[in-house]
JSON list of C-alpha atoms in Angstrom, two decimals:
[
{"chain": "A", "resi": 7, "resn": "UNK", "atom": "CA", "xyz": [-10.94, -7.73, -6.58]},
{"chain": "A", "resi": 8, "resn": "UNK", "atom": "CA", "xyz": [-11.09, -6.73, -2.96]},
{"chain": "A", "resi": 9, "resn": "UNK", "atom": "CA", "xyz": [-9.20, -3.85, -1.94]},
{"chain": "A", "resi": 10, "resn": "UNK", "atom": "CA", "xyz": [-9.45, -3.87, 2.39]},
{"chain": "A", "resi": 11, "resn": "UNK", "atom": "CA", "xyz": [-7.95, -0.76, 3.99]},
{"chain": "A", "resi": 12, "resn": "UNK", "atom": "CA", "xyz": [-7.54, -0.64, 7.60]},
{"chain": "A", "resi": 13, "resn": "UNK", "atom": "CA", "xyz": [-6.31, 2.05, 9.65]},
{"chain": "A", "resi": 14, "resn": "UNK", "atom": "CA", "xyz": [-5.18, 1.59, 13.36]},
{"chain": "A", "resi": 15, "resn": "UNK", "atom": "CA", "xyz": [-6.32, 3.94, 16.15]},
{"chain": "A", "resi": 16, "resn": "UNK", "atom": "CA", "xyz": [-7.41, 6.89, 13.78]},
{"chain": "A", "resi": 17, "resn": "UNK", "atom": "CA", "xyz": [-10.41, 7.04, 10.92]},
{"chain": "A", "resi": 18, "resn": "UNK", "atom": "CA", "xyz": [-9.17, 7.61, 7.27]},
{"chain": "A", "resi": 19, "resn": "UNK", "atom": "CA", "xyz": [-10.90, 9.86, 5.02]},
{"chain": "A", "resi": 20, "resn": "UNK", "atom": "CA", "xyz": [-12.92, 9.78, 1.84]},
{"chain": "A", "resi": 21, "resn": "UNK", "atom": "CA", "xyz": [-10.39, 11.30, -0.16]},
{"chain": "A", "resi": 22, "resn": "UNK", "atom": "CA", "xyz": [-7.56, 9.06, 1.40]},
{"chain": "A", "resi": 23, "resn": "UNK", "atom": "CA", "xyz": [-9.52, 6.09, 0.76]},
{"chain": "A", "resi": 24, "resn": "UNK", "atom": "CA", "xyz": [-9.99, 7.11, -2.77]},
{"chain": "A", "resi": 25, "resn": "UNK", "atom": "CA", "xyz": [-6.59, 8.05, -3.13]},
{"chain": "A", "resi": 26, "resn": "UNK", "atom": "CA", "xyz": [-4.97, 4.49, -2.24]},
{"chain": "A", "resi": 27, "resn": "UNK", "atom": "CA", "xyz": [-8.14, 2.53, -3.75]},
{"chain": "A", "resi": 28, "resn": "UNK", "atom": "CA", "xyz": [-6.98, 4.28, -7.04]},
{"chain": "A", "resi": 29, "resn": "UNK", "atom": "CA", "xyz": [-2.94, 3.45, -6.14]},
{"chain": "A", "resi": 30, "resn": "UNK", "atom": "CA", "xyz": [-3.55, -0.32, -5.59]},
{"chain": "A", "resi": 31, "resn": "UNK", "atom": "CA", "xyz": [-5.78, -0.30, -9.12]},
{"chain": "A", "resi": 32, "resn": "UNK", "atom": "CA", "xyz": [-2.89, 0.50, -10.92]},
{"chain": "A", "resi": 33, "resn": "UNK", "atom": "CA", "xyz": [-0.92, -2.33, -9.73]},
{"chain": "A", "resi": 34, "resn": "UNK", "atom": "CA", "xyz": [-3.90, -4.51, -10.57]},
{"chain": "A", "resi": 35, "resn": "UNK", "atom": "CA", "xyz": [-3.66, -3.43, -14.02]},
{"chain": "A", "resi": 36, "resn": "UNK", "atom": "CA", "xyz": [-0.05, -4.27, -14.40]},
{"chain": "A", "resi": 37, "resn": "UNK", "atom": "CA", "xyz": [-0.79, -8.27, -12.88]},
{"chain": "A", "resi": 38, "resn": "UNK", "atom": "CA", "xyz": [-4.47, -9.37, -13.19]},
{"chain": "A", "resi": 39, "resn": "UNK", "atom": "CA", "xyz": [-3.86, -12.43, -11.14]},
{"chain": "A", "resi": 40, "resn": "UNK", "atom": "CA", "xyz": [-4.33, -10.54, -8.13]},
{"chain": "A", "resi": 41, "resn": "UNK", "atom": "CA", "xyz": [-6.85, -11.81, -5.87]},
{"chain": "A", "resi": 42, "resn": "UNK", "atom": "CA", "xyz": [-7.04, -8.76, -2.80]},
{"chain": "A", "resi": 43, "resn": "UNK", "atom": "CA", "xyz": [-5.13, -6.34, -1.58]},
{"chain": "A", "resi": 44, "resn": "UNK", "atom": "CA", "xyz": [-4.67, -5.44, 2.04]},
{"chain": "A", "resi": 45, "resn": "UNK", "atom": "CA", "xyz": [-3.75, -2.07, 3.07]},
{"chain": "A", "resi": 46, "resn": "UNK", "atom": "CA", "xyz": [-2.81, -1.02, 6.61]},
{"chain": "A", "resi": 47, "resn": "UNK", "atom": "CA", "xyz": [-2.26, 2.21, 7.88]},
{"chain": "A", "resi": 48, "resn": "UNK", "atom": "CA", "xyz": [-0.35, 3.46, 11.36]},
{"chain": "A", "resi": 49, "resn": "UNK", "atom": "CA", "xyz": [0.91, 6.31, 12.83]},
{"chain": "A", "resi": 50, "resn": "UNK", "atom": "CA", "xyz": [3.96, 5.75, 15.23]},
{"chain": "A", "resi": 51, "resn": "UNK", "atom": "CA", "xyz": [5.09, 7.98, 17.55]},
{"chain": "A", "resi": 52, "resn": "UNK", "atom": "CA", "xyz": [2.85, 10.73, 16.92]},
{"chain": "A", "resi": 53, "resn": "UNK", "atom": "CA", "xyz": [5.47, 13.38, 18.08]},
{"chain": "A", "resi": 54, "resn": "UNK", "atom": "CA", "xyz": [8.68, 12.68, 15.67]},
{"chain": "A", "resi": 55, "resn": "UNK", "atom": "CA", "xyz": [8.84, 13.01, 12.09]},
{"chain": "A", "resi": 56, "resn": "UNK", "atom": "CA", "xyz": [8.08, 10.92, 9.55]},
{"chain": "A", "resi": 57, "resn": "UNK", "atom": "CA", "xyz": [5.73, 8.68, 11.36]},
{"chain": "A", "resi": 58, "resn": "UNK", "atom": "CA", "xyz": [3.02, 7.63, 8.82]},
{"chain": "A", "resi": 59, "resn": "UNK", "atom": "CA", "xyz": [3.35, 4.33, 7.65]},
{"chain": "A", "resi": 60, "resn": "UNK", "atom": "CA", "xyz": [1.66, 2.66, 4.99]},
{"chain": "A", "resi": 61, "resn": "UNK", "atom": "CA", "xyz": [2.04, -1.42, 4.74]},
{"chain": "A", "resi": 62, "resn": "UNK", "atom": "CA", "xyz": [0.44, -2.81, 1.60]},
{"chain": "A", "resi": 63, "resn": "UNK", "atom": "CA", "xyz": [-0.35, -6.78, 0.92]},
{"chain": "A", "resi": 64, "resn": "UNK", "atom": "CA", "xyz": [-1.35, -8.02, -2.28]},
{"chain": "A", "resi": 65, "resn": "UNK", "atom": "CA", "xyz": [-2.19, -11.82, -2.56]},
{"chain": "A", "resi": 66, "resn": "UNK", "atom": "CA", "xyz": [-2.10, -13.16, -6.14]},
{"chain": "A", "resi": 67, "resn": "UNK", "atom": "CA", "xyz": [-2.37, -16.77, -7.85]},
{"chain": "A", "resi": 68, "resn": "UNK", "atom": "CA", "xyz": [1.31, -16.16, -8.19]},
{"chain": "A", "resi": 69, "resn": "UNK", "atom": "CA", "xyz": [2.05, -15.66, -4.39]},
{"chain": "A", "resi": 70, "resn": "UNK", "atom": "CA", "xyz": [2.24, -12.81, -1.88]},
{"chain": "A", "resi": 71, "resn": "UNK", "atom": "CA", "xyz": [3.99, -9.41, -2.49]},
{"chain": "A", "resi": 72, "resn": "UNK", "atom": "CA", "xyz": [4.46, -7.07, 0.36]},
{"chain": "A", "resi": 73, "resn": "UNK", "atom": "CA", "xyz": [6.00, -3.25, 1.01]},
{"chain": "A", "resi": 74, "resn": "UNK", "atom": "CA", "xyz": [5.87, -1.25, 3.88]},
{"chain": "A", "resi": 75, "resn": "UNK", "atom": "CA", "xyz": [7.09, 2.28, 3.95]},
{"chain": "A", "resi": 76, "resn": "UNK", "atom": "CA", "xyz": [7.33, 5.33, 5.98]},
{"chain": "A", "resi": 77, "resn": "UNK", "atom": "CA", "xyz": [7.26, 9.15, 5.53]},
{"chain": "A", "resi": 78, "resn": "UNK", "atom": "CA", "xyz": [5.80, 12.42, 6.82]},
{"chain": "A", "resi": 79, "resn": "UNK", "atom": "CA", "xyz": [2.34, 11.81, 4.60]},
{"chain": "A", "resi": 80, "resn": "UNK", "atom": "CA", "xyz": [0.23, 8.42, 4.26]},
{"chain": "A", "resi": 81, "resn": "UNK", "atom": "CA", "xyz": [0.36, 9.89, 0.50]},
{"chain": "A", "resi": 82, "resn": "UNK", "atom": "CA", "xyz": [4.13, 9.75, 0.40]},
{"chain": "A", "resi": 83, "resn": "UNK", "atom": "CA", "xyz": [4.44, 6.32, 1.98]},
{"chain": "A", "resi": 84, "resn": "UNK", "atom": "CA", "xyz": [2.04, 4.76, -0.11]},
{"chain": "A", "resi": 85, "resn": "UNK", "atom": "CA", "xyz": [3.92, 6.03, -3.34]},
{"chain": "A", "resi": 86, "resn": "UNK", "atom": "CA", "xyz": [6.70, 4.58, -2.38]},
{"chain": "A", "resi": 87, "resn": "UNK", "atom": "CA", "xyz": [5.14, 1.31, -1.27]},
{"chain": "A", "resi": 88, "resn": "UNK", "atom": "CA", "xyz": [3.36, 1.14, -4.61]},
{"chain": "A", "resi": 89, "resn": "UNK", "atom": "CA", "xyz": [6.86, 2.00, -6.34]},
{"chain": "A", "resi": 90, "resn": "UNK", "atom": "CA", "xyz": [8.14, -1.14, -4.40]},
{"chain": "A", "resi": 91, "resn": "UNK", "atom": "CA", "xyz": [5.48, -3.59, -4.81]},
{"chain": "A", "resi": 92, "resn": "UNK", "atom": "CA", "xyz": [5.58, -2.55, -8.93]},
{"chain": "A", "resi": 93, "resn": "UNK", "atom": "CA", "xyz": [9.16, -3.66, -8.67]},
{"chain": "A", "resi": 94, "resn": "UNK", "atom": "CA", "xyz": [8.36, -6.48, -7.24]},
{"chain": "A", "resi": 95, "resn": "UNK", "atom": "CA", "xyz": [5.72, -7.41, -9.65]},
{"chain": "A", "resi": 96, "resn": "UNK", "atom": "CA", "xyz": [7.58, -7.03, -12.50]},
{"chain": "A", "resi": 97, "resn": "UNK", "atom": "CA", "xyz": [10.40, -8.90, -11.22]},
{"chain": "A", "resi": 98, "resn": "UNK", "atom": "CA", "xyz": [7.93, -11.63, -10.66]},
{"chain": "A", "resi": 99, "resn": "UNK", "atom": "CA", "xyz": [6.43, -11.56, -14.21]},
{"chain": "A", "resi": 100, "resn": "UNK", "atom": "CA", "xyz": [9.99, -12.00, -16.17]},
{"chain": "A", "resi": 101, "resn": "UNK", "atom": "CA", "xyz": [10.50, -15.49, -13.73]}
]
Protein backbone atom coordinates (compact mmCIF):
# COMPACT_ATOMS: atom_id res chain seq x y z
CA UNK A 1 0.00 0.00 0.00
CA UNK A 2 1.30 3.41 -0.92
CA UNK A 3 0.00 6.23 0.90
CA UNK A 4 1.55 9.68 -1.24
CA UNK A 5 0.81 12.97 0.52
CA UNK A 6 1.51 16.10 -1.20
CA UNK A 7 1.14 19.48 0.00
CA UNK A 8 1.15 22.60 -2.34
CA UNK A 9 3.24 25.72 -1.58
CA UNK A 10 3.77 24.93 2.24
CA UNK A 11 5.77 21.80 4.07
CA UNK A 12 3.54 19.46 6.24
CA UNK A 13 4.66 18.24 9.47
CA UNK A 14 5.62 15.02 11.16
CA UNK A 15 2.71 14.88 13.22
CA UNK A 16 0.34 15.87 10.25
CA UNK A 17 1.81 13.29 8.18
CA UNK A 18 1.27 10.78 10.86
CA UNK A 19 -2.01 11.96 11.53
CA UNK A 20 -3.53 11.39 7.86
CA UNK A 21 -1.11 8.24 7.20
CA UNK A 22 -3.07 6.77 10.24
CA UNK A 23 -6.70 8.28 8.70
CA UNK A 24 -6.22 6.67 5.22
CA UNK A 25 -5.16 3.15 7.20
CA UNK A 26 -8.40 2.93 8.50
CA UNK A 27 -10.11 3.06 5.28
CA UNK A 28 -7.67 0.42 4.09
CA UNK A 29 -8.86 -1.79 6.72
CA UNK A 30 -12.47 -1.45 5.84
CA UNK A 31 -11.59 -2.43 1.69
CA UNK A 32 -8.25 -4.31 1.24
CA UNK A 33 -8.43 -3.98 -2.47
CA UNK A 34 -6.94 -0.72 -2.28
CA UNK A 35 -3.95 -0.25 -4.26
CA UNK A 36 -2.64 3.72 -3.12
CA UNK A 37 -3.93 6.48 -1.81
CA UNK A 38 -3.22 10.02 -2.87
CA UNK A 39 -3.55 12.81 -0.56
CA UNK A 40 -3.31 16.49 -1.48
CA UNK A 41 -3.22 19.30 0.64
CA UNK A 42 -3.92 23.33 -0.18
CA UNK A 43 -4.47 26.31 1.43
CA UNK A 44 -6.70 28.89 -0.52
CA UNK A 45 -6.92 32.22 0.15
CA UNK A 46 -4.79 32.42 3.05
CA UNK A 47 -6.75 35.46 4.53
CA UNK A 48 -10.58 34.09 4.81
CA UNK A 49 -11.78 31.38 6.85
CA UNK A 50 -11.96 28.03 6.37
CA UNK A 51 -9.34 27.71 3.76
CA UNK A 52 -7.60 24.32 4.36
CA UNK A 53 -8.49 21.82 2.05
CA UNK A 54 -7.80 18.31 2.08
CA UNK A 55 -8.52 16.19 -1.35
CA UNK A 56 -8.03 12.47 -0.85
CA UNK A 57 -7.76 9.70 -3.87
CA UNK A 58 -7.85 6.18 -3.28
CA UNK A 59 -7.40 3.81 -6.34
CA UNK A 60 -8.65 0.25 -5.74
CA UNK A 61 -9.15 -3.03 -7.99
CA UNK A 62 -12.72 -1.91 -7.64
CA UNK A 63 -12.25 1.65 -9.15
CA UNK A 64 -11.48 5.18 -7.94
CA UNK A 65 -13.09 6.89 -4.87
CA UNK A 66 -12.52 10.52 -4.30
CA UNK A 67 -13.53 13.40 -1.46
CA UNK A 68 -12.40 16.70 -1.14
CA UNK A 69 -13.30 18.87 1.76
CA UNK A 70 -12.71 22.12 3.37
CA UNK A 71 -12.52 23.63 6.90
CA UNK A 72 -10.51 25.89 9.23
CA UNK A 73 -7.93 22.76 10.12
CA UNK A 74 -6.26 20.17 7.56
CA UNK A 75 -7.41 17.87 10.67
CA UNK A 76 -11.03 18.83 10.25
CA UNK A 77 -11.10 18.50 6.47
CA UNK A 78 -9.55 15.31 6.38
CA UNK A 79 -12.22 13.87 8.90
CA UNK A 80 -14.67 14.75 6.92
CA UNK A 81 -13.08 13.56 3.69
CA UNK A 82 -12.40 10.22 5.35
CA UNK A 83 -16.19 10.28 6.62
CA UNK A 84 -17.05 10.67 2.84
CA UNK A 85 -14.81 8.33 1.17
CA UNK A 86 -16.07 5.51 4.09
CA UNK A 87 -19.47 6.22 2.67
CA UNK A 88 -18.47 5.75 -0.40
CA UNK A 89 -16.75 2.55 0.24
CA UNK A 90 -19.35 0.96 1.80
CA UNK A 91 -21.78 1.90 -0.71
CA UNK A 92 -19.45 0.28 -3.12
CA UNK A 93 -19.08 -3.03 -1.16
CA UNK A 94 -23.09 -3.80 -0.91
CA UNK A 95 -23.08 -3.40 -5.17
Amino acid sequence: MNIQIQAINFVVDKELKDFLIKKVDKLISINDSIINADVYLKVEKPESYQNKVVEIKLHSSDGVFFAKKQSDSFEESADLSVQALRKQILKQKQK
